[in-house]
PDB file of C-alpha atoms and ligand atoms in Angstrom:
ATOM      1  CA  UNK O   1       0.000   0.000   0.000  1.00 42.00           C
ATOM      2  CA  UNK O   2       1.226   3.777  -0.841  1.00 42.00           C
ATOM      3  CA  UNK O   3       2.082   6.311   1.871  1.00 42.00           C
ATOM      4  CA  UNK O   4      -0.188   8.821   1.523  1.00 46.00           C
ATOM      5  CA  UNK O   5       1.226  11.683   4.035  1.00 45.00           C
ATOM      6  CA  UNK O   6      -1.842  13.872   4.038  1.00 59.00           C
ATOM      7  CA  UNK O   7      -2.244  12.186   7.513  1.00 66.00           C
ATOM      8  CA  UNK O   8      -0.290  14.209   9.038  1.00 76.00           C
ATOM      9  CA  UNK O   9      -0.169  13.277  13.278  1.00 90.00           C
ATOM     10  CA  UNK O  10       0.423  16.951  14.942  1.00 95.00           C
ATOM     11  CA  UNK O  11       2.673  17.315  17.705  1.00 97.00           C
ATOM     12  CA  UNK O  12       3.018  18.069  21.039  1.00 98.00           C
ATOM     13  CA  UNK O  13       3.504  21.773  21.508  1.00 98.00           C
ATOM     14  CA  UNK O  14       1.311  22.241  18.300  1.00 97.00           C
ATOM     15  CA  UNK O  15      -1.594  24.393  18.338  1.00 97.00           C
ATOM     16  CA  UNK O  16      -4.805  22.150  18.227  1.00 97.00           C
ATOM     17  CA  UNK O  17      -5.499  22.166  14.165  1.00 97.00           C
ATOM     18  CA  UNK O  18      -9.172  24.405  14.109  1.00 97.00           C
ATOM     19  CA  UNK O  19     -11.748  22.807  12.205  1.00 97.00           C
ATOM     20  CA  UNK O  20     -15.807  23.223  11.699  1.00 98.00           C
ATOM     21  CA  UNK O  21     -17.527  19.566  11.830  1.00 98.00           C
ATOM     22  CA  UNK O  22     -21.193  18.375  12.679  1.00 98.00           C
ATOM     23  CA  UNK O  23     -21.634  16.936  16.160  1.00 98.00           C
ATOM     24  CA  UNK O  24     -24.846  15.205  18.361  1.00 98.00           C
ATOM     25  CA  UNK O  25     -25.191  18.754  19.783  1.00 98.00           C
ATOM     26  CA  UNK O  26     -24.910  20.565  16.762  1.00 98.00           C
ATOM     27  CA  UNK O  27     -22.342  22.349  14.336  1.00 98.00           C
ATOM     28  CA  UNK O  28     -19.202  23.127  16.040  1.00 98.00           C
ATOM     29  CA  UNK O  29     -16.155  25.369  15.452  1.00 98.00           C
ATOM     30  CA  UNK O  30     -13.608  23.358  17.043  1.00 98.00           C
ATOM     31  CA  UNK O  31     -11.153  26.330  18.363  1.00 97.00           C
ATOM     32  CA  UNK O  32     -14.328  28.677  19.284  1.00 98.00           C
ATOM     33  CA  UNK O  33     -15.528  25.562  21.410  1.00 98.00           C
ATOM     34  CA  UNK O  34     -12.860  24.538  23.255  1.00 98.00           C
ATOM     35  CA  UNK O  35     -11.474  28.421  24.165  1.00 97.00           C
ATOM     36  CA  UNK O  36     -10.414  29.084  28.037  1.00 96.00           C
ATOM     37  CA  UNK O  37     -11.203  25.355  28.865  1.00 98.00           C
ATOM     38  CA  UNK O  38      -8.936  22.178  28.478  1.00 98.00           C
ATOM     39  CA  UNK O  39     -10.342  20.047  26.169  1.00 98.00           C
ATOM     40  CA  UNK O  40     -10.042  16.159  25.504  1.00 99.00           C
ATOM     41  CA  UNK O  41     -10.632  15.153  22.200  1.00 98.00           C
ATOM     42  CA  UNK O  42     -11.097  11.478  21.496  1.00 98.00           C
ATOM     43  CA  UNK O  43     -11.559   8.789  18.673  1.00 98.00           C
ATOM     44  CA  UNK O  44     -13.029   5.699  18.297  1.00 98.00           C
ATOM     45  CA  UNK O  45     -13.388   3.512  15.634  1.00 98.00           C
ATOM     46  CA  UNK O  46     -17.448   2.508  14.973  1.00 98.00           C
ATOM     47  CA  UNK O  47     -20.392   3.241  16.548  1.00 98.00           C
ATOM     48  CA  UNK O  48     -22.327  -0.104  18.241  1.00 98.00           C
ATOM     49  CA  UNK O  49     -19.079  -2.165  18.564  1.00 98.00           C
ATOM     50  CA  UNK O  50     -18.336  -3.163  22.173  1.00 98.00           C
ATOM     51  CA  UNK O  51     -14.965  -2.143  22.912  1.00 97.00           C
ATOM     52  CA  UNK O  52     -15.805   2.035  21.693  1.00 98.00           C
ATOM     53  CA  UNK O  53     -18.871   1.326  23.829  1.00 98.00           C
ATOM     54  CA  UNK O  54     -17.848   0.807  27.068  1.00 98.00           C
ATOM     55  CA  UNK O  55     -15.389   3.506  26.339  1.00 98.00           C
ATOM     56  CA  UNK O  56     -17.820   6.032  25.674  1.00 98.00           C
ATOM     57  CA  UNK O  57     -19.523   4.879  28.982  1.00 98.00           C
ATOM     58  CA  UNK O  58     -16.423   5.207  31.019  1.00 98.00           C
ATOM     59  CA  UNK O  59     -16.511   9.127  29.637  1.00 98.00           C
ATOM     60  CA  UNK O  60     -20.071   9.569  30.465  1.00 98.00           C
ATOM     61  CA  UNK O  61     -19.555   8.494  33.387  1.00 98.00           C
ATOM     62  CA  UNK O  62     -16.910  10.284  34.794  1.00 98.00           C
ATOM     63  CA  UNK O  63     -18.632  13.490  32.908  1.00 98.00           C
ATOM     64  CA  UNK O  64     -18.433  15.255  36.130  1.00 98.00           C
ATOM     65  CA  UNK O  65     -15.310  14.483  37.146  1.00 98.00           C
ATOM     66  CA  UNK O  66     -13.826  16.553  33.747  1.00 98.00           C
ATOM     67  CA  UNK O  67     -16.530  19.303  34.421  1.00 98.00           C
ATOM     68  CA  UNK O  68     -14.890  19.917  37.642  1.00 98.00           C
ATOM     69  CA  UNK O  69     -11.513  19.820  35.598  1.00 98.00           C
ATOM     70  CA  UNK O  70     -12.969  22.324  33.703  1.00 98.00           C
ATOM     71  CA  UNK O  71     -12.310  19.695  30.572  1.00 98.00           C
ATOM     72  CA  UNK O  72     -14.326  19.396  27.562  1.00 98.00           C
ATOM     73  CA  UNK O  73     -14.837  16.156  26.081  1.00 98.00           C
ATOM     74  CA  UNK O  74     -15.469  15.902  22.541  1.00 98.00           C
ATOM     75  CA  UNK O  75     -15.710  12.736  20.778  1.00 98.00           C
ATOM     76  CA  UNK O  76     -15.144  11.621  17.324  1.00 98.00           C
ATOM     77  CA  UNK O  77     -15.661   8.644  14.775  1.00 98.00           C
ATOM     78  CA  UNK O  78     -16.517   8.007  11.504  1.00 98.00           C
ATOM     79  CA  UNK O  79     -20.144   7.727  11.193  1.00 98.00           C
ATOM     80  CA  UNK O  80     -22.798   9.363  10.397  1.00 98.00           C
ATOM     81  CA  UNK O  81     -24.541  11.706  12.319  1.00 98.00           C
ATOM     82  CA  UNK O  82     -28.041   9.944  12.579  1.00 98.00           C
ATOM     83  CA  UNK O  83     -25.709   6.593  13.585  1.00 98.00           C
ATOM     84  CA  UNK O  84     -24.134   8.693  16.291  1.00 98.00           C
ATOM     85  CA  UNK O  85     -28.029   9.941  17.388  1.00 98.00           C
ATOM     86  CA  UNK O  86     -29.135   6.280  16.903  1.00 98.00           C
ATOM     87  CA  UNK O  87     -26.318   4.494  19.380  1.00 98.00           C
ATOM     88  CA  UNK O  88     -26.860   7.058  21.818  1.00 98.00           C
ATOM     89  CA  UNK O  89     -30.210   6.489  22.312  1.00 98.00           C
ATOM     90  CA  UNK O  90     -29.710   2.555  21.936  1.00 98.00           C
ATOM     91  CA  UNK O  91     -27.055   3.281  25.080  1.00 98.00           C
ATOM     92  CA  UNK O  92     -29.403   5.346  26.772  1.00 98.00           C
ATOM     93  CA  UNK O  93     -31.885   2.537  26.786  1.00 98.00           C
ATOM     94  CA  UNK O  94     -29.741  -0.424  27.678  1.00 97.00           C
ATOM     95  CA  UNK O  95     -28.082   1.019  30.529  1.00 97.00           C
ATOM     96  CA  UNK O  96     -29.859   4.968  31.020  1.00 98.00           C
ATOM     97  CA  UNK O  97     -26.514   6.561  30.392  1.00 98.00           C
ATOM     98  CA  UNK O  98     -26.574   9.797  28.193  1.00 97.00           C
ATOM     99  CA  UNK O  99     -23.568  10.466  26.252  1.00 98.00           C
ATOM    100  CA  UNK O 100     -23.680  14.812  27.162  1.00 97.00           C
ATOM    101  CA  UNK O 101     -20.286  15.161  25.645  1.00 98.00           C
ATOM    102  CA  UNK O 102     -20.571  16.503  21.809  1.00 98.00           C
ATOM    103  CA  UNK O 103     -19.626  13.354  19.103  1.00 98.00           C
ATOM    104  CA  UNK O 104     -18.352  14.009  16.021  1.00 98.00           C
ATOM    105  CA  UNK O 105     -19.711  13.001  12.446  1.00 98.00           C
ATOM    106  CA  UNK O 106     -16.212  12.620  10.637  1.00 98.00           C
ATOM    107  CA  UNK O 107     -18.024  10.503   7.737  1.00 98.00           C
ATOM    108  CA  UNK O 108     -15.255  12.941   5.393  1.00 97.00           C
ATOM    109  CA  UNK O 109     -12.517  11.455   7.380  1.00 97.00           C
ATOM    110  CA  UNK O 110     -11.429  15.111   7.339  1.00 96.00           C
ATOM    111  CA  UNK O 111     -10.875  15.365  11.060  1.00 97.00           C
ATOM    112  CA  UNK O 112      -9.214  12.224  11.684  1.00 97.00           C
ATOM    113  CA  UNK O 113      -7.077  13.026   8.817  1.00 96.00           C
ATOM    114  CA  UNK O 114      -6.262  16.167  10.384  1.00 96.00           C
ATOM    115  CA  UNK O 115      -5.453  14.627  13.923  1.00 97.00           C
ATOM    116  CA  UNK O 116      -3.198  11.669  12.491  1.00 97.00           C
ATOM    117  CA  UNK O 117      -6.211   9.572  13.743  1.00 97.00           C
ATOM    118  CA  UNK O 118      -6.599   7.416  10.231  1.00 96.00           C
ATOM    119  CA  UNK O 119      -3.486   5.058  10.639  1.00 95.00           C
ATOM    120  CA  UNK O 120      -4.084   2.892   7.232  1.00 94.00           C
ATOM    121  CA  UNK O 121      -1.943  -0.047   8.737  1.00 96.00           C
ATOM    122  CA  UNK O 122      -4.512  -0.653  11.059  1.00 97.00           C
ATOM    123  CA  UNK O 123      -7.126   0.572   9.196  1.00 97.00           C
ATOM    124  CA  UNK O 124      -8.418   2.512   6.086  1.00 96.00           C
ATOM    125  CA  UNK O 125     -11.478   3.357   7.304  1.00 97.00           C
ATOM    126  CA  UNK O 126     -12.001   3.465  11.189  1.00 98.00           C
ATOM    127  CA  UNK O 127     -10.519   5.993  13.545  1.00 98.00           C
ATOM    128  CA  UNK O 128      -8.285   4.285  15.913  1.00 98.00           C
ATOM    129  CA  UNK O 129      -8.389   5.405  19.544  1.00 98.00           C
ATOM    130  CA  UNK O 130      -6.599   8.674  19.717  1.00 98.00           C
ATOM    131  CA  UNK O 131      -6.965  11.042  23.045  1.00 98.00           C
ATOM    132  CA  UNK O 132      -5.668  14.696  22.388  1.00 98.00           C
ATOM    133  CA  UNK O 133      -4.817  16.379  25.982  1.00 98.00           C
ATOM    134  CA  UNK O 134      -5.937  20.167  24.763  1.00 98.00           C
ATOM    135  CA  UNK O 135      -4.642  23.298  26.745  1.00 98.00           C
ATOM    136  CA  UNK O 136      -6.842  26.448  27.383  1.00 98.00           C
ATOM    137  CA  UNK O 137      -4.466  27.847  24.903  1.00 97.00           C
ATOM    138  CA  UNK O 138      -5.683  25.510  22.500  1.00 98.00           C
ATOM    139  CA  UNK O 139      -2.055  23.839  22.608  1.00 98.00           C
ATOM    140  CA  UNK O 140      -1.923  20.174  22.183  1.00 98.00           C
ATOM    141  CA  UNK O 141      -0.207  18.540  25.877  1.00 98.00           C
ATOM    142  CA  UNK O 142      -0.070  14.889  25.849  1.00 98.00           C
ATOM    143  CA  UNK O 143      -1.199  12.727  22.770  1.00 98.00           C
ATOM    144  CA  UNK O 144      -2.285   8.647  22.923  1.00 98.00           C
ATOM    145  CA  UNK O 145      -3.175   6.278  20.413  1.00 98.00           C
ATOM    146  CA  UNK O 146      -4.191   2.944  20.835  1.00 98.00           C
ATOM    147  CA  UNK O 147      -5.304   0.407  18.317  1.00 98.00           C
ATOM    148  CA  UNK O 148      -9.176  -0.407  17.910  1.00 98.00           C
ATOM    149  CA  UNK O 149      -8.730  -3.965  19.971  1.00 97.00           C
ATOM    150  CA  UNK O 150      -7.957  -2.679  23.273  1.00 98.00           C
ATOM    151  CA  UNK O 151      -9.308   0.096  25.305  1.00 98.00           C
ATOM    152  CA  UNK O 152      -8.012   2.545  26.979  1.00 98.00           C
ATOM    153  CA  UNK O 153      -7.802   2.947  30.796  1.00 98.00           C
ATOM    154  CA  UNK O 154      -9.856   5.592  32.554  1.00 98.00           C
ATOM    155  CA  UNK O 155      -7.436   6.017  35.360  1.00 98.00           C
ATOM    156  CA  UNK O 156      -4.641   7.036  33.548  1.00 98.00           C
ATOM    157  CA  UNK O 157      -7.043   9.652  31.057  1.00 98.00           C
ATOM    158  CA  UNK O 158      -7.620  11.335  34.384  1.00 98.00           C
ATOM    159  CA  UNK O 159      -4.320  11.214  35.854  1.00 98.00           C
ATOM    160  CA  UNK O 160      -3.005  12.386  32.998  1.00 98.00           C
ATOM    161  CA  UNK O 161      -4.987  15.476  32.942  1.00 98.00           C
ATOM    162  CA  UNK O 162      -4.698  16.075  36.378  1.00 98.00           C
ATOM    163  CA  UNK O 163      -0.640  15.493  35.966  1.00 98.00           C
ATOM    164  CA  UNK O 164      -0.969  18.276  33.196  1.00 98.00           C
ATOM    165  CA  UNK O 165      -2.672  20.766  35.272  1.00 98.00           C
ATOM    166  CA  UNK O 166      -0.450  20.216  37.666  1.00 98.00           C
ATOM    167  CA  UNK O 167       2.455  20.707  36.361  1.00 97.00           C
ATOM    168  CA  UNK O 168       1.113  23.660  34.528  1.00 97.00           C
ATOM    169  CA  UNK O 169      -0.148  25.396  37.179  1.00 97.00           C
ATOM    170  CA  UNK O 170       2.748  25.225  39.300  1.00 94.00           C
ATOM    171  CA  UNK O 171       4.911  24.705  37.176  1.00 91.00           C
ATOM    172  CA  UNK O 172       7.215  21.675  38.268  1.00 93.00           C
ATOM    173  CA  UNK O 173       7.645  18.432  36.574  1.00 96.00           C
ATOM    174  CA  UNK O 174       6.637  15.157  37.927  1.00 98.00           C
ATOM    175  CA  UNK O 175       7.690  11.939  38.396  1.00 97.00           C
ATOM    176  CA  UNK O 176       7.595   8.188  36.990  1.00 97.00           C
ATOM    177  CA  UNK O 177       4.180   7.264  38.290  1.00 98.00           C
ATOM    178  CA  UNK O 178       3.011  10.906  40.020  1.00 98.00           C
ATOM    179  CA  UNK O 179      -0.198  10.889  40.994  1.00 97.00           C
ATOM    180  CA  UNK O 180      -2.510  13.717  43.287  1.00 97.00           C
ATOM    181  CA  UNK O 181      -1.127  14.221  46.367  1.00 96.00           C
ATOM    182  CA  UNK O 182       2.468  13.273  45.567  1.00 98.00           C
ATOM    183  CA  UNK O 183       5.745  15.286  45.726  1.00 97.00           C
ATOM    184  CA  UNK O 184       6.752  16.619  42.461  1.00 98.00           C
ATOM    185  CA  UNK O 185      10.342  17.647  41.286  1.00 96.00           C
ATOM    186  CA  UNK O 186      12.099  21.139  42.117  1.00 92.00           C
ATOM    187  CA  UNK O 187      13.898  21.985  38.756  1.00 88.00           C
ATOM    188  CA  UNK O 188      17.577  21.394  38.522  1.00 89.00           C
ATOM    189  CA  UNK O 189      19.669  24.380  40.077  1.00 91.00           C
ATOM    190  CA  UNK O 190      21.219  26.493  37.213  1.00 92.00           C
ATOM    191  CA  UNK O 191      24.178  27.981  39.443  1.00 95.00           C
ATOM    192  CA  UNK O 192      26.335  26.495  42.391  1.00 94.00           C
ATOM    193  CA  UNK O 193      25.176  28.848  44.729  1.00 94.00           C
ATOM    194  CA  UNK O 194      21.286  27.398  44.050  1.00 92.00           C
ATOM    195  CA  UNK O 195      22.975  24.004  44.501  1.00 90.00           C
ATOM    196  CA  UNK O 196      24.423  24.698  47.800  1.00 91.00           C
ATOM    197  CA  UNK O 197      21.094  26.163  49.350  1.00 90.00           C
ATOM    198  CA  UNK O 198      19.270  23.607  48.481  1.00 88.00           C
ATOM    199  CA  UNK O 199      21.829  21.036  50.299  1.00 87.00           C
ATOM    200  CA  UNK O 200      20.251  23.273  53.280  1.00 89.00           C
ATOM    201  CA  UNK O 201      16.781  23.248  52.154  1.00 91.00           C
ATOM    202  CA  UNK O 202      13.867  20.155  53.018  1.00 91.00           C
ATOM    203  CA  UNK O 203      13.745  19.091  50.072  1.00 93.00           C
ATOM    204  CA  UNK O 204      13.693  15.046  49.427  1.00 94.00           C
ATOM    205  CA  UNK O 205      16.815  14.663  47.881  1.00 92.00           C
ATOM    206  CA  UNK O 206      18.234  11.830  45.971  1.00 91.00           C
ATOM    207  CA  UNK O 207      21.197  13.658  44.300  1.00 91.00           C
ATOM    208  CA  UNK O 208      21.527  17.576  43.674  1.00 90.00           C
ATOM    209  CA  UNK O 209      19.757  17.733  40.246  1.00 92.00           C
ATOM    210  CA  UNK O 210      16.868  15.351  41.758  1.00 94.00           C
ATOM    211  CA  UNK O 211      15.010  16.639  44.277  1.00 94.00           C
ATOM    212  CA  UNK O 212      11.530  16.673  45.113  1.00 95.00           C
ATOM    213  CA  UNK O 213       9.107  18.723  47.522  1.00 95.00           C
ATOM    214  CA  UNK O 214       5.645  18.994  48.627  1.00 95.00           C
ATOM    215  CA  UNK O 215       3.269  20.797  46.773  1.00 94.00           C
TER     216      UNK O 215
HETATM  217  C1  LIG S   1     -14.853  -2.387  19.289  1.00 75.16           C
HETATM  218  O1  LIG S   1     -15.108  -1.258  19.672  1.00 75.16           O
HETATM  219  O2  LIG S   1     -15.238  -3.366  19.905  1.00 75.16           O
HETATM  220  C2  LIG S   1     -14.065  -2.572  18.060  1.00 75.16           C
HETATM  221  C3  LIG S   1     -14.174  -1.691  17.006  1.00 75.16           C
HETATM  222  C4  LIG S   1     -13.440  -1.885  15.872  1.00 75.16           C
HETATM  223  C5  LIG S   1     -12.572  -2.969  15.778  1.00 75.16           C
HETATM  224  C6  LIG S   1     -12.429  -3.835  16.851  1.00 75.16           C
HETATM  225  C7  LIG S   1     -13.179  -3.647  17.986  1.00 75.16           C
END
């Protein structure tokens, strides 16, 4: 099969490509909807396949966990939009779960295109399961994929955010396996004189360029 690079995967640090698409709660300009608010933006491949729905389930229902993360969730696959409104309601009804969050109608393929989300070794023409970590900025954080047989984990979505505001708010990095509540690293001191105070500091400290501290 021929590359075809005009599925292009954007990058960390990249502003979150803008793009105007039909969703289950109407049209949607993509940068004018997620402005001032971190944003998750998710694939999966098909609606009424098992995998993508429990997935979608996990989102609803943690839907108030990201409101209170001031996240937006916005989901994407490519299918119609009357499949969308159709699996929704055939969710709703088998377990009386509402998917709130806004789902995408990519049936163009345009916006998994756009997000690197169409990975034609896997397949041609389902979406595998991207998550795009999306600052208020509108820069692009932390990027997954995953292939359409296995599902991602909910715990790590959420620590992963939480990680990200974290270390953006205070800026600090943090650690192999950080989660809430955990000490996070001081950066590296850029003189001598900031190495030997924090020799007298409280600091945990492992060496002088690793040291951590309460939050
Ligand atoms: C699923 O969601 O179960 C699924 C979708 C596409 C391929 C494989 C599994």
């Amino acid at each position: 099969m021929e590359y075809q690079n005009n599925n292009v995967i954007p990058r960390i640090g990249d502003l979150a490509p803008d793009f105007k698409a039909m969703t289950t709660t109407g049209p949607m300009q993509f940068s004018e909807h997620i402005k001032g608010s971190w944003t998750i933006l998710f694939s999966h491949p098909a609606d009424f396949t098992p995998v993508c729905t429990t997935e979608m389930t996990g989102f609803a229902l943690d839907q108030k966990f990201f409101d209170e993360k001031n996240t937006k969730l916005v989901g994407l696959s490519i299918d119609s939009i009357h499949s969308h409104i159709a699996w929704v309601n055939n969710v709703k009804k088998n377990s009386g779960i509402l998917f709130e969050f806004p789902i995408i109608a990519d049936i163009d393929m345009k916006v998994s295109k756009m997000y690197g989300m169409l990975q034609p070794g896997e397949s041609e023409t389902a979406a595998v399961r991207a998550v795009f970590f999306i600052d208020p900025k509108g820069k692009i954080k932390l990027i997954m994929y995953y292939p359409l047989n296995v599902g991602r984990n909910m715990d790590e979505i959420k620590r992963s955010l939480i990680a990200l505001q974290t270390a953006d708010q205070h800026k600090v990095s943090l650690p192999l396996n950080w989660k809430e509540g955990d000490k996070v690293i001081v950066s590296p001191p850029k003189t001598v004189a900031e190495m030997l105070e924090r020799e007298a500091s409280d600091y945990e400290m492992v060496d002088f360029y690793l040291a951590k501290r309460d939050l």
